[in-house]
PDB file of C-alpha atoms in Angstrom:
ATOM      1  CA  MET A 784      -0.382   8.745  22.439  1.00 49.00           C
ATOM      2  CA  LEU A 785      -2.106   5.937  20.538  1.00 45.00           C
ATOM      3  CA  GLU A 786       0.521   6.006  17.791  1.00 50.00           C
ATOM      4  CA  PHE A 787       3.330   5.970  20.379  1.00 51.00           C
ATOM      5  CA  ALA A 788       1.761   2.988  22.153  1.00 54.00           C
ATOM      6  CA  ILE A 789       1.416   1.075  18.869  1.00 52.00           C
ATOM      7  CA  PHE A 790       5.034   1.782  17.950  1.00 54.00           C
ATOM      8  CA  ALA A 791       6.288   0.836  21.426  1.00 58.00           C
ATOM      9  CA  ASN A 792       4.383  -2.448  21.282  1.00 56.00           C
ATOM     10  CA  PHE A 793       5.864  -3.119  17.848  1.00 55.00           C
ATOM     11  CA  LEU A 794       9.417  -2.586  19.093  1.00 58.00           C
ATOM     12  CA  GLU A 795       8.824  -4.945  21.995  1.00 60.00           C
ATOM     13  CA  MET A 796       7.350  -7.614  19.700  1.00 56.00           C
ATOM     14  CA  MET A 797      10.198  -7.212  17.219  1.00 57.00           C
ATOM     15  CA  ARG A 798      12.800  -7.615  19.975  1.00 60.00           C
ATOM     16  CA  THR A 799      11.119 -10.774  21.237  1.00 56.00           C
ATOM     17  CA  VAL A 800      10.799 -12.270  17.760  1.00 52.00           C
ATOM     18  CA  LEU A 801      14.423 -11.572  16.851  1.00 54.00           C
ATOM     19  CA  LEU A 802      15.684 -13.078  20.112  1.00 56.00           C
ATOM     20  CA  MET A 803      13.591 -16.202  19.609  1.00 53.00           C
ATOM     21  CA  LEU A 804      14.702 -16.632  15.997  1.00 51.00           C
ATOM     22  CA  ALA A 805      18.349 -16.166  16.880  1.00 52.00           C
ATOM     23  CA  PHE A 806      18.053 -18.662  19.751  1.00 52.00           C
ATOM     24  CA  PHE A 807      16.457 -21.363  17.622  1.00 47.00           C
ATOM     25  CA  ALA A 808      18.950 -20.768  14.827  1.00 46.00           C
ATOM     26  CA  VAL A 809      21.890 -21.277  17.205  1.00 49.00           C
ATOM     27  CA  ILE A 810      20.569 -24.426  18.864  1.00 42.00           C
ATOM     28  CA  SER A 811      19.627 -25.968  15.494  1.00 44.00           C
ATOM     29  CA  GLY A 812      23.294 -26.434  14.645  1.00 43.00           C
ATOM     30  CA  SER A 813      25.697 -24.900  12.138  1.00 43.00           C
ATOM     31  CA  ALA A 814      24.616 -26.687   8.962  1.00 39.00           C
ATOM     32  CA  GLN A 815      23.184 -23.568   7.299  1.00 53.00           C
ATOM     33  CA  THR A 816      23.729 -19.825   7.175  1.00 84.00           C
ATOM     34  CA  TYR A 817      21.309 -17.530   8.970  1.00 92.00           C
ATOM     35  CA  GLU A 818      20.813 -13.778   8.842  1.00 95.00           C
ATOM     36  CA  VAL A 819      19.178 -11.487  11.366  1.00 96.00           C
ATOM     37  CA  GLY A 820      18.944  -7.729  11.040  1.00 97.00           C
ATOM     38  CA  LEU A 821      16.966  -4.535  10.479  1.00 97.00           C
ATOM     39  CA  PHE A 822      14.958  -2.834   7.756  1.00 98.00           C
ATOM     40  CA  GLY A 823      14.653   0.958   7.561  1.00 97.00           C
ATOM     41  CA  GLY A 824      13.014   3.137   4.937  1.00 97.00           C
ATOM     42  CA  GLY A 825       9.699   4.685   3.969  1.00 97.00           C
ATOM     43  CA  THR A 826       6.049   3.842   3.365  1.00 96.00           C
ATOM     44  CA  ASN A 827       3.403   4.986   0.916  1.00 93.00           C
ATOM     45  CA  VAL A 828      -0.087   3.878  -0.053  1.00 91.00           C
ATOM     46  CA  ILE A 829      -1.697   3.619  -3.496  1.00 88.00           C
ATOM     47  CA  GLY A 830      -5.443   3.956  -3.088  1.00 78.00           C
ATOM     48  CA  ASP A 831      -8.401   6.234  -3.653  1.00 78.00           C
ATOM     49  CA  ILE A 832      -6.930   9.254  -1.848  1.00 82.00           C
ATOM     50  CA  GLY A 833      -3.637  11.006  -2.626  1.00 76.00           C
ATOM     51  CA  ARG A 834      -0.951  10.195  -5.149  1.00 80.00           C
ATOM     52  CA  THR A 835      -0.838   7.079  -7.277  1.00 77.00           C
ATOM     53  CA  THR A 836       2.959   7.207  -7.644  1.00 78.00           C
ATOM     54  CA  TYR A 837       4.447   3.757  -7.097  1.00 81.00           C
ATOM     55  CA  ILE A 838       7.432   4.926  -5.020  1.00 86.00           C
ATOM     56  CA  ALA A 839       6.621   8.047  -3.000  1.00 86.00           C
ATOM     57  CA  PRO A 840       7.356   7.510   0.712  1.00 89.00           C
ATOM     58  CA  SER A 841       5.313   9.777   2.960  1.00 89.00           C
ATOM     59  CA  GLY A 842       6.279   8.252   6.314  1.00 94.00           C
ATOM     60  CA  LEU A 843       8.945   6.178   8.023  1.00 97.00           C
ATOM     61  CA  ALA A 844       9.170   2.374   8.136  1.00 97.00           C
ATOM     62  CA  LEU A 845      11.172   0.212  10.550  1.00 97.00           C
ATOM     63  CA  GLY A 846      11.361  -3.542  10.973  1.00 97.00           C
ATOM     64  CA  GLY A 847      13.270  -6.724  11.695  1.00 97.00           C
ATOM     65  CA  ILE A 848      14.270  -9.505   9.261  1.00 97.00           C
ATOM     66  CA  PHE A 849      15.329 -13.127   9.635  1.00 96.00           C
ATOM     67  CA  LYS A 850      16.622 -15.314   6.769  1.00 96.00           C
ATOM     68  CA  TRP A 851      17.542 -18.971   6.511  1.00 94.00           C
ATOM     69  CA  ASN A 852      19.761 -19.468   3.452  1.00 92.00           C
ATOM     70  CA  LYS A 853      18.926 -23.007   2.365  1.00 89.00           C
ATOM     71  CA  SER A 854      21.049 -22.857  -0.805  1.00 89.00           C
ATOM     72  CA  LYS A 855      22.903 -20.466  -3.089  1.00 90.00           C
ATOM     73  CA  ARG A 856      19.656 -19.808  -4.948  1.00 92.00           C
ATOM     74  CA  TYR A 857      17.019 -19.267  -2.281  1.00 93.00           C
ATOM     75  CA  ALA A 858      16.352 -18.468   1.362  1.00 95.00           C
ATOM     76  CA  TRP A 859      13.359 -18.717   3.652  1.00 96.00           C
ATOM     77  CA  ARG A 860      12.558 -15.287   5.035  1.00 97.00           C
ATOM     78  CA  GLY A 861      10.376 -13.807   7.745  1.00 97.00           C
ATOM     79  CA  HIS A 862      10.026 -10.175   8.732  1.00 97.00           C
ATOM     80  CA  MET A 863       7.987  -7.719  10.785  1.00 97.00           C
ATOM     81  CA  ILE A 864       7.709  -4.111   9.561  1.00 97.00           C
ATOM     82  CA  TYR A 865       5.858  -1.083  10.915  1.00 97.00           C
ATOM     83  CA  GLY A 866       5.222   1.935   8.701  1.00 96.00           C
ATOM     84  CA  GLU A 867       3.313   5.205   8.704  1.00 94.00           C
ATOM     85  CA  PHE A 868       1.981   7.076   5.677  1.00 92.00           C
ATOM     86  CA  ILE A 869      -0.050  10.116   4.597  1.00 89.00           C
ATOM     87  CA  ALA A 870      -2.434  10.279   1.629  1.00 84.00           C
ATOM     88  CA  ASP A 871      -3.073  13.836   0.405  1.00 83.00           C
ATOM     89  CA  ASP A 872      -5.143  14.778  -2.644  1.00 80.00           C
ATOM     90  CA  LYS A 873      -3.235  18.068  -2.965  1.00 82.00           C
ATOM     91  CA  LEU A 874      -0.136  16.108  -3.984  1.00 78.00           C
ATOM     92  CA  SER A 875      -1.983  14.070  -6.603  1.00 81.00           C
ATOM     93  CA  GLY A 876      -1.617  14.730 -10.319  1.00 80.00           C
ATOM     94  CA  ILE A 877      -5.286  13.857 -10.882  1.00 79.00           C
ATOM     95  CA  PRO A 878      -7.433  17.025 -11.167  1.00 82.00           C
ATOM     96  CA  SER A 879     -10.548  15.421  -9.669  1.00 75.00           C
ATOM     97  CA  ARG A 880      -8.617  14.432  -6.552  1.00 78.00           C
ATOM     98  CA  GLN A 881      -7.131  17.905  -6.210  1.00 75.00           C
ATOM     99  CA  ILE A 882     -10.638  19.375  -6.299  1.00 81.00           C
ATOM    100  CA  ARG A 883     -11.882  16.867  -3.706  1.00 79.00           C
ATOM    101  CA  ASN A 884      -8.926  17.829  -1.442  1.00 75.00           C
ATOM    102  CA  SER A 885      -9.108  14.880   0.976  1.00 78.00           C
ATOM    103  CA  ARG A 886      -6.272  13.988   3.328  1.00 81.00           C
ATOM    104  CA  MET A 887      -5.672  11.162   5.809  1.00 82.00           C
ATOM    105  CA  GLN A 888      -2.919   9.595   7.912  1.00 87.00           C
ATOM    106  CA  ASN A 889      -2.580   5.922   8.793  1.00 89.00           C
ATOM    107  CA  ASN A 890      -0.141   3.170   9.787  1.00 93.00           C
ATOM    108  CA  VAL A 891       0.371  -0.512   9.068  1.00 95.00           C
ATOM    109  CA  LEU A 892       2.103  -3.315  10.974  1.00 97.00           C
ATOM    110  CA  GLU A 893       2.844  -6.456   8.936  1.00 97.00           C
ATOM    111  CA  LEU A 894       4.155  -9.939   9.662  1.00 97.00           C
ATOM    112  CA  SER A 895       5.339 -11.777   6.554  1.00 97.00           C
ATOM    113  CA  ALA A 896       6.858 -15.146   5.648  1.00 97.00           C
ATOM    114  CA  GLY A 897       7.946 -16.474   2.277  1.00 97.00           C
ATOM    115  CA  LEU A 898      10.709 -17.308  -0.169  1.00 97.00           C
ATOM    116  CA  GLU A 899      13.587 -15.093  -1.336  1.00 97.00           C
ATOM    117  CA  LEU A 900      14.939 -16.110  -4.764  1.00 96.00           C
ATOM    118  CA  ASN A 901      18.436 -15.075  -5.893  1.00 96.00           C
ATOM    119  CA  PHE A 902      19.099 -14.163  -9.532  1.00 94.00           C
ATOM    120  CA  VAL A 903      22.659 -15.576  -9.378  1.00 93.00           C
ATOM    121  CA  GLU A 904      24.447 -18.002  -7.056  1.00 90.00           C
ATOM    122  CA  TYR A 905      24.931 -16.358  -3.676  1.00 88.00           C
ATOM    123  CA  ASN A 906      27.549 -18.198  -1.613  1.00 84.00           C
ATOM    124  CA  LEU A 907      28.214 -16.770   1.843  1.00 82.00           C
ATOM    125  CA  HIS A 908      30.584 -19.587   2.789  1.00 77.00           C
ATOM    126  CA  LYS A 909      33.409 -18.388   0.551  1.00 77.00           C
ATOM    127  CA  LEU A 910      35.658 -15.427   1.230  1.00 74.00           C
ATOM    128  CA  GLY A 911      35.301 -12.377  -0.957  1.00 72.00           C
ATOM    129  CA  PRO A 912      32.324 -10.363  -2.183  1.00 77.00           C
ATOM    130  CA  ALA A 913      28.901 -11.907  -2.646  1.00 87.00           C
ATOM    131  CA  PHE A 914      26.273  -9.955  -4.583  1.00 93.00           C
ATOM    132  CA  THR A 915      22.926 -10.766  -6.163  1.00 95.00           C
ATOM    133  CA  PRO A 916      19.609  -9.175  -7.081  1.00 97.00           C
ATOM    134  CA  TYR A 917      16.639 -11.039  -5.595  1.00 98.00           C
ATOM    135  CA  LEU A 918      12.876 -11.401  -5.528  1.00 97.00           C
ATOM    136  CA  PHE A 919      10.749 -12.060  -2.460  1.00 98.00           C
ATOM    137  CA  THR A 920       7.135 -13.151  -2.172  1.00 96.00           C
ATOM    138  CA  GLY A 921       4.995 -15.040   0.282  1.00 96.00           C
ATOM    139  CA  LEU A 922       2.020 -14.302   2.501  1.00 95.00           C
ATOM    140  CA  THR A 923       1.517 -11.316   4.792  1.00 97.00           C
ATOM    141  CA  TYR A 924      -0.898 -10.526   7.594  1.00 97.00           C
ATOM    142  CA  PHE A 925      -1.116  -6.885   8.615  1.00 97.00           C
ATOM    143  CA  ARG A 926      -2.943  -4.626  11.046  1.00 95.00           C
ATOM    144  CA  TYR A 927      -4.030  -1.122  10.085  1.00 92.00           C
ATOM    145  CA  GLY A 928      -6.156   1.767  11.314  1.00 83.00           C
ATOM    146  CA  TYR A 929      -9.499   2.654   9.821  1.00 73.00           C
ATOM    147  CA  GLN A 930     -12.298   5.128  10.402  1.00 64.00           C
ATOM    148  CA  THR A 931     -16.002   4.344  10.567  1.00 58.00           C
ATOM    149  CA  LEU A 932     -17.165   7.936   9.840  1.00 56.00           C
ATOM    150  CA  GLU A 933     -19.935   7.379  12.373  1.00 56.00           C
ATOM    151  CA  PRO A 934     -20.668  10.168  14.890  1.00 57.00           C
ATOM    152  CA  ASN A 935     -18.690  10.013  18.136  1.00 58.00           C
ATOM    153  CA  VAL A 936     -16.789   6.868  17.107  1.00 57.00           C
ATOM    154  CA  ASP A 937     -12.992   6.883  17.306  1.00 65.00           C
ATOM    155  CA  ALA A 938     -10.689   5.331  14.723  1.00 68.00           C
ATOM    156  CA  LYS A 939     -10.304   1.569  15.104  1.00 77.00           C
ATOM    157  CA  ARG A 940      -7.902  -1.123  13.933  1.00 84.00           C
ATOM    158  CA  ASP A 941      -8.505  -4.075  11.683  1.00 88.00           C
ATOM    159  CA  GLY A 942      -6.501  -6.863  10.042  1.00 92.00           C
ATOM    160  CA  ALA A 943      -6.190  -8.181   6.500  1.00 94.00           C
ATOM    161  CA  VAL A 944      -3.992 -10.296   4.244  1.00 95.00           C
ATOM    162  CA  SER A 945      -1.685  -9.028   1.496  1.00 96.00           C
ATOM    163  CA  ILE A 946       0.615 -10.487  -1.149  1.00 95.00           C
ATOM    164  CA  PRO A 947       4.161  -9.004  -1.126  1.00 96.00           C
ATOM    165  CA  MET A 948       6.024  -8.478  -4.409  1.00 96.00           C
ATOM    166  CA  VAL A 949       9.558  -7.356  -3.530  1.00 97.00           C
ATOM    167  CA  VAL A 950      12.602  -6.729  -5.726  1.00 97.00           C
ATOM    168  CA  GLY A 951      16.008  -5.928  -4.259  1.00 98.00           C
ATOM    169  CA  ALA A 952      19.760  -6.462  -4.252  1.00 98.00           C
ATOM    170  CA  LYS A 953      22.181  -7.450  -1.486  1.00 96.00           C
ATOM    171  CA  LEU A 954      25.941  -7.224  -1.035  1.00 95.00           C
ATOM    172  CA  ARG A 955      28.206  -8.709   1.627  1.00 92.00           C
ATOM    173  CA  ILE A 956      30.339  -5.824   2.909  1.00 91.00           C
ATOM    174  CA  ASN A 957      32.505  -7.915   5.255  1.00 88.00           C
ATOM    175  CA  GLN A 958      32.621 -11.393   6.772  1.00 84.00           C
ATOM    176  CA  PHE A 959      29.491 -10.883   8.879  1.00 88.00           C
ATOM    177  CA  LEU A 960      27.462  -7.923   7.508  1.00 93.00           C
ATOM    178  CA  ILE A 961      25.223  -7.809   4.442  1.00 95.00           C
ATOM    179  CA  LEU A 962      23.799  -4.553   3.068  1.00 97.00           C
ATOM    180  CA  GLY A 963      20.706  -4.619   0.889  1.00 97.00           C
ATOM    181  CA  GLY A 964      18.152  -2.376  -0.713  1.00 98.00           C
ATOM    182  CA  GLU A 965      14.628  -3.291  -1.757  1.00 98.00           C
ATOM    183  CA  ILE A 966      11.299  -1.981  -3.004  1.00 97.00           C
ATOM    184  CA  GLY A 967       8.224  -4.003  -2.204  1.00 97.00           C
ATOM    185  CA  ALA A 968       4.590  -3.481  -3.152  1.00 96.00           C
ATOM    186  CA  ARG A 969       1.853  -5.284  -1.239  1.00 96.00           C
ATOM    187  CA  TYR A 970      -1.541  -5.980  -2.751  1.00 95.00           C
ATOM    188  CA  ALA A 971      -3.890  -5.601   0.209  1.00 93.00           C
ATOM    189  CA  PHE A 972      -7.172  -7.453   0.384  1.00 93.00           C
ATOM    190  CA  THR A 973      -8.904  -4.346   1.710  1.00 89.00           C
ATOM    191  CA  ASP A 974     -10.054  -1.043   0.212  1.00 83.00           C
ATOM    192  CA  ASN A 975      -9.831   0.893   3.461  1.00 82.00           C
ATOM    193  CA  LEU A 976      -6.130   1.623   4.026  1.00 84.00           C
ATOM    194  CA  ASP A 977      -6.833   5.254   3.137  1.00 78.00           C
ATOM    195  CA  ALA A 978     -10.171   5.255   5.039  1.00 72.00           C
ATOM    196  CA  SER A 979     -12.017   5.631   1.723  1.00 68.00           C
ATOM    197  CA  ASN A 980     -14.258   2.589   2.202  1.00 67.00           C
ATOM    198  CA  PRO A 981     -15.117   2.462   5.914  1.00 62.00           C
ATOM    199  CA  ILE A 982     -17.323  -0.087   7.588  1.00 56.00           C
ATOM    200  CA  LEU A 983     -20.531   1.808   8.204  1.00 51.00           C
ATOM    201  CA  ILE A 984     -23.789   0.948   9.915  1.00 47.00           C
ATOM    202  CA  TYR A 985     -26.602   2.874   8.277  1.00 47.00           C
ATOM    203  CA  GLN A 986     -30.289   2.203   7.926  1.00 48.00           C
ATOM    204  CA  ASN A 987     -30.316   2.439   4.141  1.00 51.00           C
ATOM    205  CA  GLU A 988     -27.918   1.616   1.315  1.00 52.00           C
ATOM    206  CA  ALA A 989     -27.951   5.162  -0.081  1.00 51.00           C
ATOM    207  CA  ASP A 990     -26.246   6.526   3.050  1.00 51.00           C
ATOM    208  CA  LEU A 991     -23.738   3.701   2.942  1.00 49.00           C
ATOM    209  CA  TRP A 992     -22.559   4.482  -0.595  1.00 47.00           C
ATOM    210  CA  ALA A 993     -22.668   8.242  -0.026  1.00 49.00           C
ATOM    211  CA  ASN A 994     -19.889   7.981   2.559  1.00 52.00           C
ATOM    212  CA  ARG A 995     -17.496   6.007   0.377  1.00 55.00           C
ATOM    213  CA  THR A 996     -14.774   7.597  -1.744  1.00 59.00           C
ATOM    214  CA  GLY A 997     -13.267   6.527  -5.062  1.00 56.00           C
ATOM    215  CA  ASN A 998     -13.490   3.118  -6.690  1.00 56.00           C
ATOM    216  CA  VAL A 999     -15.009   0.753  -4.121  1.00 59.00           C
ATOM    217  CA  LEU A1000     -14.325  -2.235  -6.404  1.00 59.00           C
ATOM    218  CA  SER A1001     -10.529  -1.768  -6.320  1.00 75.00           C
ATOM    219  CA  ASP A1002      -8.401  -2.776  -3.328  1.00 86.00           C
ATOM    220  CA  ASP A1003      -5.467  -0.708  -2.049  1.00 89.00           C
ATOM    221  CA  TRP A1004      -1.714  -1.229  -2.290  1.00 92.00           C
ATOM    222  CA  TYR A1005       1.007  -0.190   0.132  1.00 95.00           C
ATOM    223  CA  VAL A1006       4.755   0.005  -0.505  1.00 96.00           C
ATOM    224  CA  PHE A1007       7.838  -0.342   1.696  1.00 98.00           C
ATOM    225  CA  SER A1008      11.113   0.878   0.187  1.00 97.00           C
ATOM    226  CA  GLY A1009      14.421   1.060   2.033  1.00 97.00           C
ATOM    227  CA  LEU A1010      17.643  -0.590   3.177  1.00 98.00           C
ATOM    228  CA  THR A1011      18.405  -3.773   5.092  1.00 98.00           C
ATOM    229  CA  LEU A1012      21.432  -4.563   7.233  1.00 97.00           C
ATOM    230  CA  THR A1013      21.803  -8.144   8.436  1.00 96.00           C
ATOM    231  CA  TYR A1014      24.315 -10.101  10.475  1.00 94.00           C
ATOM    232  CA  THR A1015      25.114 -13.576   9.152  1.00 91.00           C
ATOM    233  CA  PHE A1016      26.159 -16.588  11.224  1.00 87.00           C
ATOM    234  CA  GLY A1017      26.343 -20.386  10.956  1.00 77.00           C
ATOM    235  CA  ARG A1018      28.536 -22.436   8.626  1.00 64.00           C
ATOM    236  CA  LYS A1019      28.449 -25.404   6.292  1.00 57.00           C
ATOM    237  CA  PRO A1020      29.223 -28.940   7.474  1.00 47.00           C
ATOM    238  CA  CYS A1021      32.888 -29.881   7.105  1.00 46.00           C
ATOM    239  CA  LYS A1022      32.209 -32.095   4.092  1.00 48.00           C
ATOM    240  CA  ASP A1023      31.315 -28.915   2.168  1.00 48.00           C
ATOM    241  CA  CYS A1024      34.103 -26.687   3.501  1.00 43.00           C
ATOM    242  CA  PHE A1025      36.133 -26.720   0.284  1.00 36.00           C
ATOM    243  CA  GLN A1026      33.272 -26.597  -2.218  1.00 45.00           C
TER     244      GLN A1026
END
């Protein structure tokens, strides 16, 4: 029930954000090209429990994206993505993890803003195909679940910051729709995405370290990989119509 409530709240927030972004884009005039759409794919974590494979989705991811194409070479981008993942030592190729045999399930909800850089000129104002690989980076704030491992204490939620490093490619498939695919790793400024480094309240330091797993000096990563489908609108001023 908790997971359903989190996901339902995410969908409601995403709908509100997309409506607000679309509204402000329309009233701001038609001097630029905007995109609004969806992201769908998978999620995995790289931490102290489970596999260390870079791309190994273990749960679904869904989100909304907004872009403001300022030029042929770059766009301002904001998105909100929710993803679930499982970390399982049985699936790891590391013998020590297989012997430990730990397993956990978690989710992450991120809000990100930054710059999308195109490898080649990407002109949506001309007829015909438009294709380019791209990079995206910026700053992300995310919420995630964690466990305290204290008796009679339920799992809680916390927030942290991450740095997204995304590579992808996008193709205009008709006058209004753009299809893309991307893989993005996030360096998270927390070591508790896999519940391996919980916040504990013990009377002595020995008990504190005894309940931690793996390398406590190394933060976790999480990865979203999937497809995007966006709707583009807005046009150049008339002085640029034939350029």
